[in-house]
GROMACS .gro file of C-alpha atoms in nm:
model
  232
    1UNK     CA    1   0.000   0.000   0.000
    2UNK     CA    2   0.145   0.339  -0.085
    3UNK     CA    3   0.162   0.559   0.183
    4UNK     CA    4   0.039   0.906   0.213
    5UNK     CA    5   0.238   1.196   0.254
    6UNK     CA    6   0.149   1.339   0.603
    7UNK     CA    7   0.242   1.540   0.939
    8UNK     CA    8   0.392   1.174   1.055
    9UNK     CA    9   0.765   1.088   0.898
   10UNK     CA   10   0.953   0.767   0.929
   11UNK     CA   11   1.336   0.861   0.834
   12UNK     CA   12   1.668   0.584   0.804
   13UNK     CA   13   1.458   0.343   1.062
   14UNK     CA   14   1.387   0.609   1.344
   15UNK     CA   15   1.005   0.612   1.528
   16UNK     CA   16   0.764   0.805   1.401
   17UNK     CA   17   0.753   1.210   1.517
   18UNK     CA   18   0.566   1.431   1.451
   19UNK     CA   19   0.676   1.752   1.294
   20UNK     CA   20   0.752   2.010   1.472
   21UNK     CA   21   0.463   2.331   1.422
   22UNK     CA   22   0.543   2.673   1.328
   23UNK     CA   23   0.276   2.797   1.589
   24UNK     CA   24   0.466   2.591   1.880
   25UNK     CA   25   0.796   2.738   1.787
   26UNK     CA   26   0.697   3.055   1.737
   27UNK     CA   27   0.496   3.295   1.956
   28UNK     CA   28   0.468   3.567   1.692
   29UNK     CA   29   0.276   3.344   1.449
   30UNK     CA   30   0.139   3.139   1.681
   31UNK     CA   31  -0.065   3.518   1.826
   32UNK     CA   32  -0.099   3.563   1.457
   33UNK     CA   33  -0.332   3.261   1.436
   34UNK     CA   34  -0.543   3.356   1.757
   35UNK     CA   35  -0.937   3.458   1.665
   36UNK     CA   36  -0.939   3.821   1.640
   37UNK     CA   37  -1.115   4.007   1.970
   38UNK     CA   38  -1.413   4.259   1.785
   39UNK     CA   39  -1.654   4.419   2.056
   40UNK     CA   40  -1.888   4.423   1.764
   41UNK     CA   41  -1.946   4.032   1.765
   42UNK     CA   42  -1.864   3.995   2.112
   43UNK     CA   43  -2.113   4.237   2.235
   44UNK     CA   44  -2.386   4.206   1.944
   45UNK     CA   45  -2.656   4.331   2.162
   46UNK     CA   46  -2.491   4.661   2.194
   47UNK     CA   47  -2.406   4.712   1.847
   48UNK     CA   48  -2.614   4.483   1.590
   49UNK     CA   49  -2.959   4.661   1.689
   50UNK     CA   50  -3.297   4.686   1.545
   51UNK     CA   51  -3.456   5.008   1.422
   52UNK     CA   52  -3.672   5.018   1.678
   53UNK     CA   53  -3.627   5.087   2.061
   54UNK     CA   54  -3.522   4.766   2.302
   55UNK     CA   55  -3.376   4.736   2.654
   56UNK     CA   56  -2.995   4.620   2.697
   57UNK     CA   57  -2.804   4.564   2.988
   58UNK     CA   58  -2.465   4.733   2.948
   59UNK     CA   59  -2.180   4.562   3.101
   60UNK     CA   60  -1.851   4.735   3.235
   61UNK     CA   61  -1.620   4.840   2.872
   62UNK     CA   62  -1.257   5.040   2.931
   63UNK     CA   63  -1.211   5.324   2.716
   64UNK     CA   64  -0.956   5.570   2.581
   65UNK     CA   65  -1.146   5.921   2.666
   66UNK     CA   66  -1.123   6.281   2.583
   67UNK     CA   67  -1.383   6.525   2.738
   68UNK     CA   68  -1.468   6.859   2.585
   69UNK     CA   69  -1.744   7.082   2.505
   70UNK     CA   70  -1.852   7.243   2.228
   71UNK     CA   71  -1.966   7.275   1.833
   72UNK     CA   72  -1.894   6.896   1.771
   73UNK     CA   73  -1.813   7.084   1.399
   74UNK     CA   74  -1.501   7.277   1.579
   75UNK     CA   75  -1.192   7.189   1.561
   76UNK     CA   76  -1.142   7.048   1.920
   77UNK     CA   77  -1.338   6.787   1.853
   78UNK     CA   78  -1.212   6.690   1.491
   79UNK     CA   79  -0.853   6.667   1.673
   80UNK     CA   80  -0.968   6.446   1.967
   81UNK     CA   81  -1.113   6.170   1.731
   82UNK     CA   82  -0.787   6.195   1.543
   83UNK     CA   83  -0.612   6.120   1.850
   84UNK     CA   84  -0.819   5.847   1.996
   85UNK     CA   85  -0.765   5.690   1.675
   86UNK     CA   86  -0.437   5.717   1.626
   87UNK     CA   87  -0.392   5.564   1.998
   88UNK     CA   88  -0.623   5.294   1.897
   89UNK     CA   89  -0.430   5.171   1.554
   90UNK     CA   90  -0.072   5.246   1.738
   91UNK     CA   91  -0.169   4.971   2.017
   92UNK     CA   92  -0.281   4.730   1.736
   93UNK     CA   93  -0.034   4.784   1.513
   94UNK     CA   94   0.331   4.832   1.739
   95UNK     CA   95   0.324   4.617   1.971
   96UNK     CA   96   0.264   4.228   1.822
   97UNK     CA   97   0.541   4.153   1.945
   98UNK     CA   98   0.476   4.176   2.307
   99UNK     CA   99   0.344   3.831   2.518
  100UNK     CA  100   0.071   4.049   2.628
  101UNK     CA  101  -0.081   4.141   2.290
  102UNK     CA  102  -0.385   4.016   2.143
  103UNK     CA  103  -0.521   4.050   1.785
  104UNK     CA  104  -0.805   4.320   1.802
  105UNK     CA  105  -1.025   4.511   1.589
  106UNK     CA  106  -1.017   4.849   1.646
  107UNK     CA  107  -1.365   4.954   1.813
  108UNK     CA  108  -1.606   5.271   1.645
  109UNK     CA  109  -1.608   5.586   1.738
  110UNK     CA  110  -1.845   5.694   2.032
  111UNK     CA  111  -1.940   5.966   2.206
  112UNK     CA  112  -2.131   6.081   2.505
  113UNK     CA  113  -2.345   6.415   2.444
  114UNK     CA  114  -2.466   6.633   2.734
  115UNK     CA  115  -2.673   6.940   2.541
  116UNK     CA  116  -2.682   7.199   2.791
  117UNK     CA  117  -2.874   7.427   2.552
  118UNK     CA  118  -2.998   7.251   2.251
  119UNK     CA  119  -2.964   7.538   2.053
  120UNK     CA  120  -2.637   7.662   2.149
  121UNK     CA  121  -2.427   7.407   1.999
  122UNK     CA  122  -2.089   7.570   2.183
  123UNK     CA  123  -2.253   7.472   2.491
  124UNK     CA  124  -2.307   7.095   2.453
  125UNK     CA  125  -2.043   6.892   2.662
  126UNK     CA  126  -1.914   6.519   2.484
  127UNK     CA  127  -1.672   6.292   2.576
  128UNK     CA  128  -1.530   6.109   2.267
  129UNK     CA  129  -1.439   5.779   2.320
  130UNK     CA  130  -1.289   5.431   2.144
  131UNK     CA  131  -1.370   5.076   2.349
  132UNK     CA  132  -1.074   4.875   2.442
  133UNK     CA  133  -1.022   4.519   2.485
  134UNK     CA  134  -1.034   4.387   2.817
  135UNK     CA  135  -0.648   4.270   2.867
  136UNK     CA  136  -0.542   4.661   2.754
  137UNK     CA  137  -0.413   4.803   3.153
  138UNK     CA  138  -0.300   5.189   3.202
  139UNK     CA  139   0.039   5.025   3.208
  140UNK     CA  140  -0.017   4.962   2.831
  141UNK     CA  141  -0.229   5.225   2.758
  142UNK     CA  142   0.123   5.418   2.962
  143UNK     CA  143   0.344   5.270   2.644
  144UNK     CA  144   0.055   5.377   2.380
  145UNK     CA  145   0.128   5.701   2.530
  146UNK     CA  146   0.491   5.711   2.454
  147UNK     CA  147   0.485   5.545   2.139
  148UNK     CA  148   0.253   5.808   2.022
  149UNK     CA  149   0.415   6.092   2.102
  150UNK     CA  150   0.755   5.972   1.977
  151UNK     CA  151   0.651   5.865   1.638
  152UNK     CA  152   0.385   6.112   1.580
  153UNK     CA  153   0.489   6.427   1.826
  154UNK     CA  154   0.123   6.436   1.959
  155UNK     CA  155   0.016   6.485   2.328
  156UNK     CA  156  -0.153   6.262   2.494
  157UNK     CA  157  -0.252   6.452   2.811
  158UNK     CA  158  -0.625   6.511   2.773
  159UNK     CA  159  -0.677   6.087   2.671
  160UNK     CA  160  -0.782   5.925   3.003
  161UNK     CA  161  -0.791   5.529   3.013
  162UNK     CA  162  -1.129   5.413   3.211
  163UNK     CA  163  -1.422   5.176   3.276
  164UNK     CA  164  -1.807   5.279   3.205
  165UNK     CA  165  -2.052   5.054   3.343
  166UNK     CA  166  -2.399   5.230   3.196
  167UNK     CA  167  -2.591   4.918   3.297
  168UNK     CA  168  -2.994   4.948   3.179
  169UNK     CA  169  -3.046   5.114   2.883
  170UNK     CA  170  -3.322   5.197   2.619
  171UNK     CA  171  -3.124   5.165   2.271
  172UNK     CA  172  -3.196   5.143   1.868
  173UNK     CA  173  -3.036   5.131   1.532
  174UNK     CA  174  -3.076   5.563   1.340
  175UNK     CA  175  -3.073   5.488   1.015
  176UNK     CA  176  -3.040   5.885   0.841
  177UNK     CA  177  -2.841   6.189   0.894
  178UNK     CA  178  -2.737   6.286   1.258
  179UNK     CA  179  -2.942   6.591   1.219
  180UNK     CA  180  -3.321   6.346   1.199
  181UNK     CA  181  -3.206   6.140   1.541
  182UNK     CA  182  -3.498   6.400   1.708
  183UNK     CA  183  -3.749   6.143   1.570
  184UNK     CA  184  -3.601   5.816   1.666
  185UNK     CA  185  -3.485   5.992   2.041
  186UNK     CA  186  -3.865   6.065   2.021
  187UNK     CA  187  -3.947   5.689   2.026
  188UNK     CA  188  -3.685   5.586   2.247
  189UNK     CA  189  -3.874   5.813   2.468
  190UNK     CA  190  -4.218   5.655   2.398
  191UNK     CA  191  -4.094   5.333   2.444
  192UNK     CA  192  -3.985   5.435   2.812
  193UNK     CA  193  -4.305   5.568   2.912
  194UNK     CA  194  -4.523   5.263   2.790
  195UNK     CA  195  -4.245   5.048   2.971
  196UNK     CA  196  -4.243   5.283   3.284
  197UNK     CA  197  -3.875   5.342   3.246
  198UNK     CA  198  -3.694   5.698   3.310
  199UNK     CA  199  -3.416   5.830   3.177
  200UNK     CA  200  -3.094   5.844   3.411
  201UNK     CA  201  -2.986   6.208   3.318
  202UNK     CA  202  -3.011   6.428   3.047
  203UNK     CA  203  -2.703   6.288   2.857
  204UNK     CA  204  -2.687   6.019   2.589
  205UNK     CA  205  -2.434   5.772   2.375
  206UNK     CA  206  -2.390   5.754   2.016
  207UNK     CA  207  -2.191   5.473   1.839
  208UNK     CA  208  -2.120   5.594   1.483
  209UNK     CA  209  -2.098   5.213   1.272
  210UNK     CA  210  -2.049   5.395   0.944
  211UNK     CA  211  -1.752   5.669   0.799
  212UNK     CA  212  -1.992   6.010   0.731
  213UNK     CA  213  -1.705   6.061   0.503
  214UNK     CA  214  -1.774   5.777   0.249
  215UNK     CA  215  -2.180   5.716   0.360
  216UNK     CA  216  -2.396   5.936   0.210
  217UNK     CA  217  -2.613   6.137   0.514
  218UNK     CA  218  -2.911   5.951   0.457
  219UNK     CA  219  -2.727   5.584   0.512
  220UNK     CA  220  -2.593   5.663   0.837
  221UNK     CA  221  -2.579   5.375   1.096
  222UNK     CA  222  -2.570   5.504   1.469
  223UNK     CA  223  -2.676   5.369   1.764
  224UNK     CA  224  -2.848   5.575   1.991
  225UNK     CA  225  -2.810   5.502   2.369
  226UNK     CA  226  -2.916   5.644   2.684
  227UNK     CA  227  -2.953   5.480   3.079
  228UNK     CA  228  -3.266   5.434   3.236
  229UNK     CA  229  -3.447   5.291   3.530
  230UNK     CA  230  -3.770   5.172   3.631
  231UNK     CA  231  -4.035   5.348   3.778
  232UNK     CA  232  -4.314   5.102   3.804
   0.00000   0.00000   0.00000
């Protein structure tokens, strides 16, 4: 019978072993092969939503933050997304080599809107933030830090590195521009007075799933987020 070539090798008489693997020799490729962490799949109730209002429980996520307030149209705020970003990509992309590293895909763009005045746009107070995976520590994020403002000569200062635990929340898929979320808030709020649910405070979370630079306005996937409580 002719044998099969195979992972088994019999050479001048010696016992059969088995060959050595690339992923047990070497811990770069061996990473290189581990499933990929994505909040997206991991958390699908937070972020693969129907268009119409439902109730989530939010578990503790760490984030890179930066607070400000403001025209989110200013420059402020254009610069602090760059920034979280750039942090983001430098921890996925320099540091592979490390034993603590973990393949991840970077997490969307969110923010946390406070409108003080709903007219005065220069008065509304956000915090901008990008989810983390759960192994990242402020010792890493501490290296992120200095690798970014080596290679890129930014400053870091205003990114803080914590954990948001929003727990109950009413939540949907907006479908449209940012500027029509007044009629799908308006349902989120219908939603919590049939269900005797109040909001928390006045603030509220947006997760922006597409690029507003290569989605035309009336595409636009955001989730729309705010903490509640019963009142029944």
């Amino acid at each position: 019978m002719r044998r099969m070539p195979g992972i088994w090798s019999r050479r001048n008489g010696g016992s059969a072993r088995p060959r050595q693997s690339p992923l047990r020799s070497n811990g770069v490729c061996r990473r290189m092969w581990m499933e990929t962490y994505d909040v997206k799949k991991e958390l699908k109730q937070l972020y693969h939503l129907p268009k119409e209002p439902t109730l989530v429980e939010v578990p503790s996520l760490s984030y890179l933050i930066i607070d400000g307030e403001g025209d989110p149209s200013d420059q402020a705020y254009t610069e602090a997304v760059e920034l979280l970003f750039s942090m983001s990509y430098t921890l996925k992309m320099a540091f592979r080599k490390h034993s603590w590293y973990k393949p991840f895909t970077v997490a969307p763009l969110e923010c946390i809107w406070d409108a003080v005045e709903v007219e005065n746009r220069e008065t509304w107070l956000w915090s901008a933030m990008i989810a983390q995976p759960g192994w990242v520590t402020e010792e890493i994020v501490s290296q992120v830090r200095e690798q970014v403002a080596f290679k890129k000569g930014l400053s870091t200062s205003l990114v803080r590195f914590s954990p948001i635990e929003e727990g109950l929340c009413v939540t949907m898929l907006h479908v449209g521009s940012y500027q029509d979320e007044d009629a799908s808030f308006a349902r989120m709020e219908q939603y919590c007075a049939e269900h005797q649910l109040k909001r928390s405070s006045t603030s509220h979370r947006e997760i922006y799933l597409s690029n507003p630079k290569k989605t035309e306005p009336d595409q636009l996937k955001t989730v729309l987020r705010f903490a509640v409580y019963p009142i029944g």
